[in-house]
Structures are given as structure tokens and as C-alpha cells.
PDB file of N, CA and C in Angstrom:
ATOM      1  N   ASN A 238     -50.216   5.424-138.963  1.00 49.00           N
ATOM      2  CA  ASN A 238     -50.819   6.743-139.087  1.00 49.00           C
ATOM      3  C   ASN A 238     -52.333   6.665-139.003  1.00 49.00           C
ATOM      4  N   LEU A 239     -52.812   6.120-137.927  1.00 60.00           N
ATOM      5  CA  LEU A 239     -54.244   6.053-137.691  1.00 60.00           C
ATOM      6  C   LEU A 239     -54.646   7.278-136.888  1.00 60.00           C
ATOM      7  N   GLY A 240     -55.854   7.754-137.081  1.00 67.00           N
ATOM      8  CA  GLY A 240     -56.291   8.965-136.409  1.00 67.00           C
ATOM      9  C   GLY A 240     -57.055   8.683-135.137  1.00 67.00           C
ATOM     10  N   GLY A 241     -57.461   9.754-134.481  1.00 75.00           N
ATOM     11  CA  GLY A 241     -58.275   9.639-133.292  1.00 75.00           C
ATOM     12  C   GLY A 241     -57.469   9.802-132.021  1.00 75.00           C
ATOM     13  N   PRO A 242     -58.167   9.886-130.891  1.00 80.00           N
ATOM     14  CA  PRO A 242     -57.496  10.160-129.620  1.00 80.00           C
ATOM     15  C   PRO A 242     -56.582   9.036-129.132  1.00 80.00           C
ATOM     16  N   PHE A 243     -56.730   7.831-129.658  1.00 75.00           N
ATOM     17  CA  PHE A 243     -55.906   6.706-129.220  1.00 75.00           C
ATOM     18  C   PHE A 243     -54.871   6.308-130.272  1.00 75.00           C
ATOM     19  N   ALA A 244     -54.657   7.138-131.266  1.00 73.00           N
ATOM     20  CA  ALA A 244     -53.795   6.792-132.394  1.00 73.00           C
ATOM     21  C   ALA A 244     -52.377   6.432-131.971  1.00 73.00           C
ATOM     22  N   ASN A 245     -51.850   7.078-130.954  1.00 78.00           N
ATOM     23  CA  ASN A 245     -50.466   6.818-130.553  1.00 78.00           C
ATOM     24  C   ASN A 245     -50.267   5.434-129.958  1.00 78.00           C
ATOM     25  N   SER A 246     -51.317   4.818-129.421  1.00 79.00           N
ATOM     26  CA  SER A 246     -51.168   3.507-128.801  1.00 79.00           C
ATOM     27  C   SER A 246     -51.895   2.397-129.556  1.00 79.00           C
ATOM     28  N   LEU A 247     -52.539   2.724-130.661  1.00 77.00           N
ATOM     29  CA  LEU A 247     -53.297   1.737-131.416  1.00 77.00           C
ATOM     30  C   LEU A 247     -52.380   0.933-132.334  1.00 77.00           C
ATOM     31  N   GLU A 248     -52.548  -0.388-132.315  1.00 82.00           N
ATOM     32  CA  GLU A 248     -51.810  -1.280-133.203  1.00 82.00           C
ATOM     33  C   GLU A 248     -52.816  -2.112-133.984  1.00 82.00           C
ATOM     34  N   VAL A 249     -52.461  -2.450-135.215  1.00 83.00           N
ATOM     35  CA  VAL A 249     -53.304  -3.293-136.051  1.00 83.00           C
ATOM     36  C   VAL A 249     -52.527  -4.567-136.347  1.00 83.00           C
ATOM     37  N   TRP A 250     -53.167  -5.711-136.098  1.00 88.00           N
ATOM     38  CA  TRP A 250     -52.565  -7.018-136.327  1.00 88.00           C
ATOM     39  C   TRP A 250     -53.468  -7.817-137.261  1.00 88.00           C
ATOM     40  N   LEU A 251     -52.881  -8.592-138.160  1.00 89.00           N
ATOM     41  CA  LEU A 251     -53.641  -9.403-139.104  1.00 89.00           C
ATOM     42  C   LEU A 251     -53.550 -10.877-138.746  1.00 89.00           C
ATOM     43  N   ALA A 252     -54.664 -11.574-138.928  1.00 91.00           N
ATOM     44  CA  ALA A 252     -54.701 -13.032-138.816  1.00 91.00           C
ATOM     45  C   ALA A 252     -55.016 -13.563-140.208  1.00 91.00           C
ATOM     46  N   PRO A 253     -54.648 -14.809-140.491  1.00 91.00           N
ATOM     47  CA  PRO A 253     -55.016 -15.391-141.782  1.00 91.00           C
ATOM     48  C   PRO A 253     -56.536 -15.363-141.959  1.00 91.00           C
ATOM     49  N   GLY A 254     -56.987 -15.306-143.197  1.00 87.00           N
ATOM     50  CA  GLY A 254     -58.410 -15.290-143.475  1.00 87.00           C
ATOM     51  C   GLY A 254     -59.135 -16.484-142.891  1.00 87.00           C
ATOM     52  N   ASP A 255     -60.341 -16.275-142.433  1.00 89.00           N
ATOM     53  CA  ASP A 255     -61.209 -17.329-141.899  1.00 89.00           C
ATOM     54  C   ASP A 255     -60.526 -18.122-140.775  1.00 89.00           C
ATOM     55  N   SER A 256     -59.846 -17.406-139.874  1.00 91.00           N
ATOM     56  CA  SER A 256     -59.092 -18.096-138.832  1.00 91.00           C
ATOM     57  C   SER A 256     -59.500 -17.683-137.413  1.00 91.00           C
ATOM     58  N   GLU A 257     -60.704 -17.147-137.250  1.00 87.00           N
ATOM     59  CA  GLU A 257     -61.109 -16.676-135.925  1.00 87.00           C
ATOM     60  C   GLU A 257     -61.021 -17.793-134.878  1.00 87.00           C
ATOM     61  N   LEU A 258     -61.528 -18.970-135.196  1.00 90.00           N
ATOM     62  CA  LEU A 258     -61.481 -20.077-134.236  1.00 90.00           C
ATOM     63  C   LEU A 258     -60.037 -20.513-133.988  1.00 90.00           C
ATOM     64  N   SER A 259     -59.246 -20.639-135.039  1.00 94.00           N
ATOM     65  CA  SER A 259     -57.844 -21.038-134.873  1.00 94.00           C
ATOM     66  C   SER A 259     -57.073 -20.012-134.054  1.00 94.00           C
ATOM     67  N   ALA A 260     -57.364 -18.738-134.238  1.00 93.00           N
ATOM     68  CA  ALA A 260     -56.704 -17.699-133.438  1.00 93.00           C
ATOM     69  C   ALA A 260     -57.125 -17.820-131.976  1.00 93.00           C
ATOM     70  N   ALA A 261     -58.407 -18.063-131.736  1.00 91.00           N
ATOM     71  CA  ALA A 261     -58.891 -18.208-130.359  1.00 91.00           C
ATOM     72  C   ALA A 261     -58.298 -19.437-129.681  1.00 91.00           C
ATOM     73  N   GLN A 262     -57.959 -20.467-130.470  1.00 95.00           N
ATOM     74  CA  GLN A 262     -57.367 -21.695-129.937  1.00 95.00           C
ATOM     75  C   GLN A 262     -55.838 -21.630-129.903  1.00 95.00           C
ATOM     76  N   ASN A 263     -55.280 -20.470-130.150  1.00 96.00           N
ATOM     77  CA  ASN A 263     -53.821 -20.265-130.139  1.00 96.00           C
ATOM     78  C   ASN A 263     -53.093 -21.107-131.187  1.00 96.00           C
ATOM     79  N   LYS A 264     -53.735 -21.361-132.318  1.00 97.00           N
ATOM     80  CA  LYS A 264     -53.139 -22.199-133.364  1.00 97.00           C
ATOM     81  C   LYS A 264     -52.457 -21.396-134.468  1.00 97.00           C
ATOM     82  N   VAL A 265     -52.698 -20.092-134.512  1.00 97.00           N
ATOM     83  CA  VAL A 265     -52.078 -19.262-135.554  1.00 97.00           C
ATOM     84  C   VAL A 265     -51.457 -18.017-134.920  1.00 97.00           C
ATOM     85  N   ALA A 266     -50.412 -17.543-135.558  1.00 97.00           N
ATOM     86  CA  ALA A 266     -49.775 -16.299-135.132  1.00 97.00           C
ATOM     87  C   ALA A 266     -50.433 -15.131-135.875  1.00 97.00           C
ATOM     88  N   LEU A 267     -50.227 -13.940-135.357  1.00 96.00           N
ATOM     89  CA  LEU A 267     -50.720 -12.726-135.992  1.00 96.00           C
ATOM     90  C   LEU A 267     -49.539 -11.971-136.589  1.00 96.00           C
ATOM     91  N   GLU A 268     -49.816 -11.120-137.563  1.00 95.00           N
ATOM     92  CA  GLU A 268     -48.780 -10.314-138.206  1.00 95.00           C
ATOM     93  C   GLU A 268     -49.079  -8.838-137.963  1.00 95.00           C
ATOM     94  N   LYS A 269     -48.116  -8.130-137.408  1.00 92.00           N
ATOM     95  CA  LYS A 269     -48.308  -6.713-137.116  1.00 92.00           C
ATOM     96  C   LYS A 269     -48.234  -5.898-138.404  1.00 92.00           C
ATOM     97  N   VAL A 270     -49.170  -4.969-138.547  1.00 87.00           N
ATOM     98  CA  VAL A 270     -49.195  -4.065-139.685  1.00 87.00           C
ATOM     99  C   VAL A 270     -48.351  -2.854-139.331  1.00 87.00           C
ATOM    100  N   SER A 271     -47.408  -2.528-140.196  1.00 85.00           N
ATOM    101  CA  SER A 271     -46.588  -1.350-139.961  1.00 85.00           C
ATOM    102  C   SER A 271     -46.534  -0.525-141.241  1.00 85.00           C
ATOM    103  N   GLY A 272     -46.115   0.707-141.091  1.00 76.00           N
ATOM    104  CA  GLY A 272     -46.020   1.586-142.239  1.00 76.00           C
ATOM    105  C   GLY A 272     -46.967   2.760-142.112  1.00 76.00           C
ATOM    106  N   THR A 273     -47.112   3.479-143.186  1.00 74.00           N
ATOM    107  CA  THR A 273     -47.989   4.641-143.225  1.00 74.00           C
ATOM    108  C   THR A 273     -48.905   4.546-144.430  1.00 74.00           C
ATOM    109  N   ILE A 274     -49.782   5.493-144.558  1.00 70.00           N
ATOM    110  CA  ILE A 274     -50.703   5.508-145.698  1.00 70.00           C
ATOM    111  C   ILE A 274     -49.949   5.616-147.019  1.00 70.00           C
ATOM    112  N   ASP A 275     -48.743   6.165-146.976  1.00 77.00           N
ATOM    113  CA  ASP A 275     -47.930   6.273-148.183  1.00 77.00           C
ATOM    114  C   ASP A 275     -47.476   4.906-148.691  1.00 77.00           C
ATOM    115  N   ASP A 276     -47.496   3.887-147.822  1.00 79.00           N
ATOM    116  CA  ASP A 276     -47.061   2.545-148.198  1.00 79.00           C
ATOM    117  C   ASP A 276     -48.156   1.729-148.872  1.00 79.00           C
ATOM    118  N   ILE A 277     -49.371   2.230-148.887  1.00 77.00           N
ATOM    119  CA  ILE A 277     -50.497   1.488-149.463  1.00 77.00           C
ATOM    120  C   ILE A 277     -50.427   1.543-150.985  1.00 77.00           C
ATOM    121  N   SER A 278     -50.632   0.398-151.607  1.00 79.00           N
ATOM    122  CA  SER A 278     -50.600   0.293-153.062  1.00 79.00           C
ATOM    123  C   SER A 278     -51.689   1.149-153.702  1.00 79.00           C
ATOM    124  N   ASP A 279     -51.411   1.636-154.902  1.00 83.00           N
ATOM    125  CA  ASP A 279     -52.407   2.413-155.659  1.00 83.00           C
ATOM    126  C   ASP A 279     -53.615   1.556-156.029  1.00 83.00           C
ATOM    127  N   THR A 280     -53.461   0.236-156.005  1.00 86.00           N
ATOM    128  CA  THR A 280     -54.572  -0.650-156.358  1.00 86.00           C
ATOM    129  C   THR A 280     -55.414  -1.038-155.156  1.00 86.00           C
ATOM    130  N   PHE A 281     -55.070  -0.514-153.973  1.00 78.00           N
ATOM    131  CA  PHE A 281     -55.824  -0.830-152.763  1.00 78.00           C
ATOM    132  C   PHE A 281     -57.260  -0.334-152.879  1.00 78.00           C
ATOM    133  N   CYS A 282     -58.194  -1.172-152.431  1.00 78.00           N
ATOM    134  CA  CYS A 282     -59.604  -0.795-152.408  1.00 78.00           C
ATOM    135  C   CYS A 282     -60.178  -1.214-151.058  1.00 78.00           C
ATOM    136  N   VAL A 283     -60.715  -0.263-150.317  1.00 72.00           N
ATOM    137  CA  VAL A 283     -61.229  -0.560-148.981  1.00 72.00           C
ATOM    138  C   VAL A 283     -62.338  -1.604-149.028  1.00 72.00           C
ATOM    139  N   ALA A 284     -63.033  -1.738-150.154  1.00 76.00           N
ATOM    140  CA  ALA A 284     -64.090  -2.742-150.285  1.00 76.00           C
ATOM    141  C   ALA A 284     -63.529  -4.170-150.216  1.00 76.00           C
ATOM    142  N   ASP A 285     -62.216  -4.325-150.424  1.00 75.00           N
ATOM    143  CA  ASP A 285     -61.582  -5.642-150.361  1.00 75.00           C
ATOM    144  C   ASP A 285     -61.188  -6.036-148.948  1.00 75.00           C
ATOM    145  N   VAL A 286     -61.393  -5.158-147.979  1.00 73.00           N
ATOM    146  CA  VAL A 286     -60.957  -5.391-146.607  1.00 73.00           C
ATOM    147  C   VAL A 286     -62.149  -5.792-145.753  1.00 73.00           C
ATOM    148  N   GLY A 287     -62.014  -6.901-145.033  1.00 70.00           N
ATOM    149  CA  GLY A 287     -63.051  -7.321-144.092  1.00 70.00           C
ATOM    150  C   GLY A 287     -62.651  -6.893-142.696  1.00 70.00           C
ATOM    151  N   TYR A 288     -63.434  -6.044-142.097  1.00 70.00           N
ATOM    152  CA  TYR A 288     -63.114  -5.581-140.744  1.00 70.00           C
ATOM    153  C   TYR A 288     -64.406  -5.395-139.986  1.00 70.00           C
ATOM    154  N   ASN A 289     -64.569  -6.164-138.926  1.00 71.00           N
ATOM    155  CA  ASN A 289     -65.766  -6.077-138.113  1.00 71.00           C
ATOM    156  C   ASN A 289     -65.334  -6.072-136.651  1.00 71.00           C
ATOM    157  N   PRO A 290     -65.061  -4.889-136.095  1.00 73.00           N
ATOM    158  CA  PRO A 290     -64.555  -4.853-134.716  1.00 73.00           C
ATOM    159  C   PRO A 290     -65.615  -5.286-133.716  1.00 73.00           C
ATOM    160  N   GLU A 291     -65.156  -5.904-132.644  1.00 77.00           N
ATOM    161  CA  GLU A 291     -66.049  -6.273-131.553  1.00 77.00           C
ATOM    162  C   GLU A 291     -65.990  -5.157-130.519  1.00 77.00           C
ATOM    163  N   ILE A 292     -67.119  -4.579-130.210  1.00 81.00           N
ATOM    164  CA  ILE A 292     -67.194  -3.475-129.255  1.00 81.00           C
ATOM    165  C   ILE A 292     -67.645  -4.039-127.912  1.00 81.00           C
ATOM    166  N   TYR A 293     -66.862  -3.792-126.882  1.00 84.00           N
ATOM    167  CA  TYR A 293     -67.201  -4.279-125.547  1.00 84.00           C
ATOM    168  C   TYR A 293     -68.031  -3.242-124.804  1.00 84.00           C
ATOM    169  N   VAL A 294     -69.073  -3.707-124.135  1.00 86.00           N
ATOM    170  CA  VAL A 294     -69.924  -2.828-123.329  1.00 86.00           C
ATOM    171  C   VAL A 294     -70.129  -3.463-121.959  1.00 86.00           C
ATOM    172  N   GLY A 295     -70.414  -2.645-120.978  1.00 86.00           N
ATOM    173  CA  GLY A 295     -70.703  -3.155-119.636  1.00 86.00           C
ATOM    174  C   GLY A 295     -69.567  -3.998-119.084  1.00 86.00           C
ATOM    175  N   ASP A 296     -69.922  -5.154-118.516  1.00 87.00           N
ATOM    176  CA  ASP A 296     -68.937  -6.051-117.912  1.00 87.00           C
ATOM    177  C   ASP A 296     -67.953  -6.632-118.927  1.00 87.00           C
ATOM    178  N   GLU A 297     -68.325  -6.642-120.216  1.00 86.00           N
ATOM    179  CA  GLU A 297     -67.435  -7.183-121.239  1.00 86.00           C
ATOM    180  C   GLU A 297     -66.117  -6.406-121.313  1.00 86.00           C
ATOM    181  N   VAL A 298     -66.137  -5.147-120.919  1.00 84.00           N
ATOM    182  CA  VAL A 298     -64.938  -4.322-121.006  1.00 84.00           C
ATOM    183  C   VAL A 298     -63.786  -4.979-120.247  1.00 84.00           C
ATOM    184  N   THR A 299     -64.076  -5.588-119.106  1.00 84.00           N
ATOM    185  CA  THR A 299     -63.010  -6.234-118.333  1.00 84.00           C
ATOM    186  C   THR A 299     -63.152  -7.746-118.261  1.00 84.00           C
ATOM    187  N   ASP A 300     -64.358  -8.286-118.446  1.00 83.00           N
ATOM    188  CA  ASP A 300     -64.589  -9.702-118.173  1.00 83.00           C
ATOM    189  C   ASP A 300     -65.060 -10.538-119.359  1.00 83.00           C
ATOM    190  N   GLY A 301     -65.267  -9.947-120.502  1.00 76.00           N
ATOM    191  CA  GLY A 301     -65.868 -10.736-121.566  1.00 76.00           C
ATOM    192  C   GLY A 301     -65.301 -10.439-122.930  1.00 76.00           C
ATOM    193  N   GLY A 302     -65.995 -10.927-123.938  1.00 74.00           N
ATOM    194  CA  GLY A 302     -65.575 -10.712-125.311  1.00 74.00           C
ATOM    195  C   GLY A 302     -64.452 -11.656-125.711  1.00 74.00           C
ATOM    196  N   LEU A 303     -64.184 -11.700-126.992  1.00 76.00           N
ATOM    197  CA  LEU A 303     -63.115 -12.533-127.530  1.00 76.00           C
ATOM    198  C   LEU A 303     -61.799 -11.773-127.453  1.00 76.00           C
ATOM    199  N   ARG A 304     -60.834 -12.386-126.789  1.00 81.00           N
ATOM    200  CA  ARG A 304     -59.499 -11.789-126.699  1.00 81.00           C
ATOM    201  C   ARG A 304     -58.474 -12.868-126.988  1.00 81.00           C
ATOM    202  N   VAL A 305     -57.435 -12.494-127.694  1.00 88.00           N
ATOM    203  CA  VAL A 305     -56.300 -13.390-127.890  1.00 88.00           C
ATOM    204  C   VAL A 305     -55.056 -12.656-127.413  1.00 88.00           C
ATOM    205  N   LYS A 306     -54.195 -13.358-126.699  1.00 92.00           N
ATOM    206  CA  LYS A 306     -52.965 -12.752-126.201  1.00 92.00           C
ATOM    207  C   LYS A 306     -51.796 -13.285-127.006  1.00 92.00           C
ATOM    208  N   ARG A 307     -50.965 -12.359-127.466  1.00 96.00           N
ATOM    209  CA  ARG A 307     -49.800 -12.688-128.272  1.00 96.00           C
ATOM    210  C   ARG A 307     -48.577 -11.954-127.738  1.00 96.00           C
ATOM    211  N   ASP A 308     -47.387 -12.499-128.050  1.00 97.00           N
ATOM    212  CA  ASP A 308     -46.168 -11.788-127.687  1.00 97.00           C
ATOM    213  C   ASP A 308     -45.905 -10.689-128.712  1.00 97.00           C
ATOM    214  N   ASN A 309     -44.798 -10.006-128.590  1.00 95.00           N
ATOM    215  CA  ASN A 309     -44.502  -8.881-129.490  1.00 95.00           C
ATOM    216  C   ASN A 309     -44.255  -9.311-130.928  1.00 95.00           C
ATOM    217  N   ASP A 310     -44.065 -10.613-131.151  1.00 97.00           N
ATOM    218  CA  ASP A 310     -43.885 -11.126-132.506  1.00 97.00           C
ATOM    219  C   ASP A 310     -45.184 -11.680-133.084  1.00 97.00           C
ATOM    220  N   GLY A 311     -46.269 -11.637-132.308  1.00 96.00           N
ATOM    221  CA  GLY A 311     -47.561 -12.132-132.770  1.00 96.00           C
ATOM    222  C   GLY A 311     -47.817 -13.595-132.470  1.00 96.00           C
ATOM    223  N   ASN A 312     -46.913 -14.251-131.756  1.00 98.00           N
ATOM    224  CA  ASN A 312     -47.087 -15.670-131.429  1.00 98.00           C
ATOM    225  C   ASN A 312     -47.924 -15.842-130.170  1.00 98.00           C
ATOM    226  N   PRO A 313     -48.729 -16.911-130.097  1.00 97.00           N
ATOM    227  CA  PRO A 313     -49.537 -17.156-128.896  1.00 97.00           C
ATOM    228  C   PRO A 313     -48.654 -17.276-127.652  1.00 97.00           C
ATOM    229  N   VAL A 314     -49.129 -16.753-126.527  1.00 97.00           N
ATOM    230  CA  VAL A 314     -48.374 -16.848-125.280  1.00 97.00           C
ATOM    231  C   VAL A 314     -48.762 -18.085-124.476  1.00 97.00           C
ATOM    232  N   LYS A 315     -49.813 -18.777-124.913  1.00 95.00           N
ATOM    233  CA  LYS A 315     -50.234 -20.026-124.275  1.00 95.00           C
ATOM    234  C   LYS A 315     -50.259 -21.134-125.322  1.00 95.00           C
ATOM    235  N   ASP A 316     -50.270 -22.384-124.859  1.00 96.00           N
ATOM    236  CA  ASP A 316     -50.304 -23.530-125.768  1.00 96.00           C
ATOM    237  C   ASP A 316     -51.610 -23.583-126.545  1.00 96.00           C
ATOM    238  N   ALA A 317     -51.547 -24.169-127.744  1.00 96.00           N
ATOM    239  CA  ALA A 317     -52.746 -24.401-128.552  1.00 96.00           C
ATOM    240  C   ALA A 317     -53.633 -25.410-127.848  1.00 96.00           C
ATOM    241  N   PHE A 318     -54.926 -25.312-128.108  1.00 94.00           N
ATOM    242  CA  PHE A 318     -55.873 -26.252-127.507  1.00 94.00           C
ATOM    243  C   PHE A 318     -57.039 -26.480-128.471  1.00 94.00           C
ATOM    244  N   ASP A 319     -57.732 -27.580-128.267  1.00 94.00           N
ATOM    245  CA  ASP A 319     -58.946 -27.875-129.034  1.00 94.00           C
ATOM    246  C   ASP A 319     -60.157 -27.601-128.184  1.00 94.00           C
ATOM    247  N   ILE A 320     -61.266 -27.338-128.811  1.00 85.00           N
ATOM    248  CA  ILE A 320     -62.520 -27.074-128.109  1.00 85.00           C
ATOM    249  C   ILE A 320     -62.943 -28.351-127.349  1.00 85.00           C
ATOM    250  N   ASN A 321     -63.530 -28.187-126.179  1.00 81.00           N
ATOM    251  CA  ASN A 321     -64.025 -29.277-125.341  1.00 81.00           C
ATOM    252  C   ASN A 321     -62.922 -30.187-124.815  1.00 81.00           C
ATOM    253  N   GLN A 322     -61.760 -29.611-124.566  1.00 61.00           N
ATOM    254  CA  GLN A 322     -60.689 -30.404-123.954  1.00 61.00           C
ATOM    255  C   GLN A 322     -60.338 -29.812-122.618  1.00 61.00           C
TER     256      GLN A 322
END
């Protein structure tokens, strides 16, 4: 139940904390967030959530930025790799 003009096609996926590099190296799976605002605990506090979206501009829209590809279960579609290999 996210708002805005793209709400019908927007999906939210979670990665383990402090795992940006591991996600980029296809070493961790992602977990799809499902449910509605009614499913959020009464103890939820937005200040506890870290969210810093990367906004693509110019050529980055099609050719740049950090992207990870996953299947419908959140698993990497390519093999894991290490940097500089």
C-alpha cells in the first residue's frame, strides 16, 4: 500500500544490514516486503529505518548506478564474485 503514481508496480525488497557490497557481489538474497500498513507493529518507529534511495539522472537512468538483479524469490540470477576477479 505505497502511494504515488507508480504504487501499483512498486516493490520493496530488504537486504541484510550492512550488506551493500555483498548484495552487489551476488552473495546475499533479498527478501520481498509484503503486506499493508495494517500489518505494521504498534512499536514501529520510522526513525529505526535506514533508507537512502539512489536517484538516477542523465545516462545513469539506463547505463549506470548500482543495480542488482534477482529472481522472483530474491536470489541472485548470476554467480557470486569477488572484487578484482
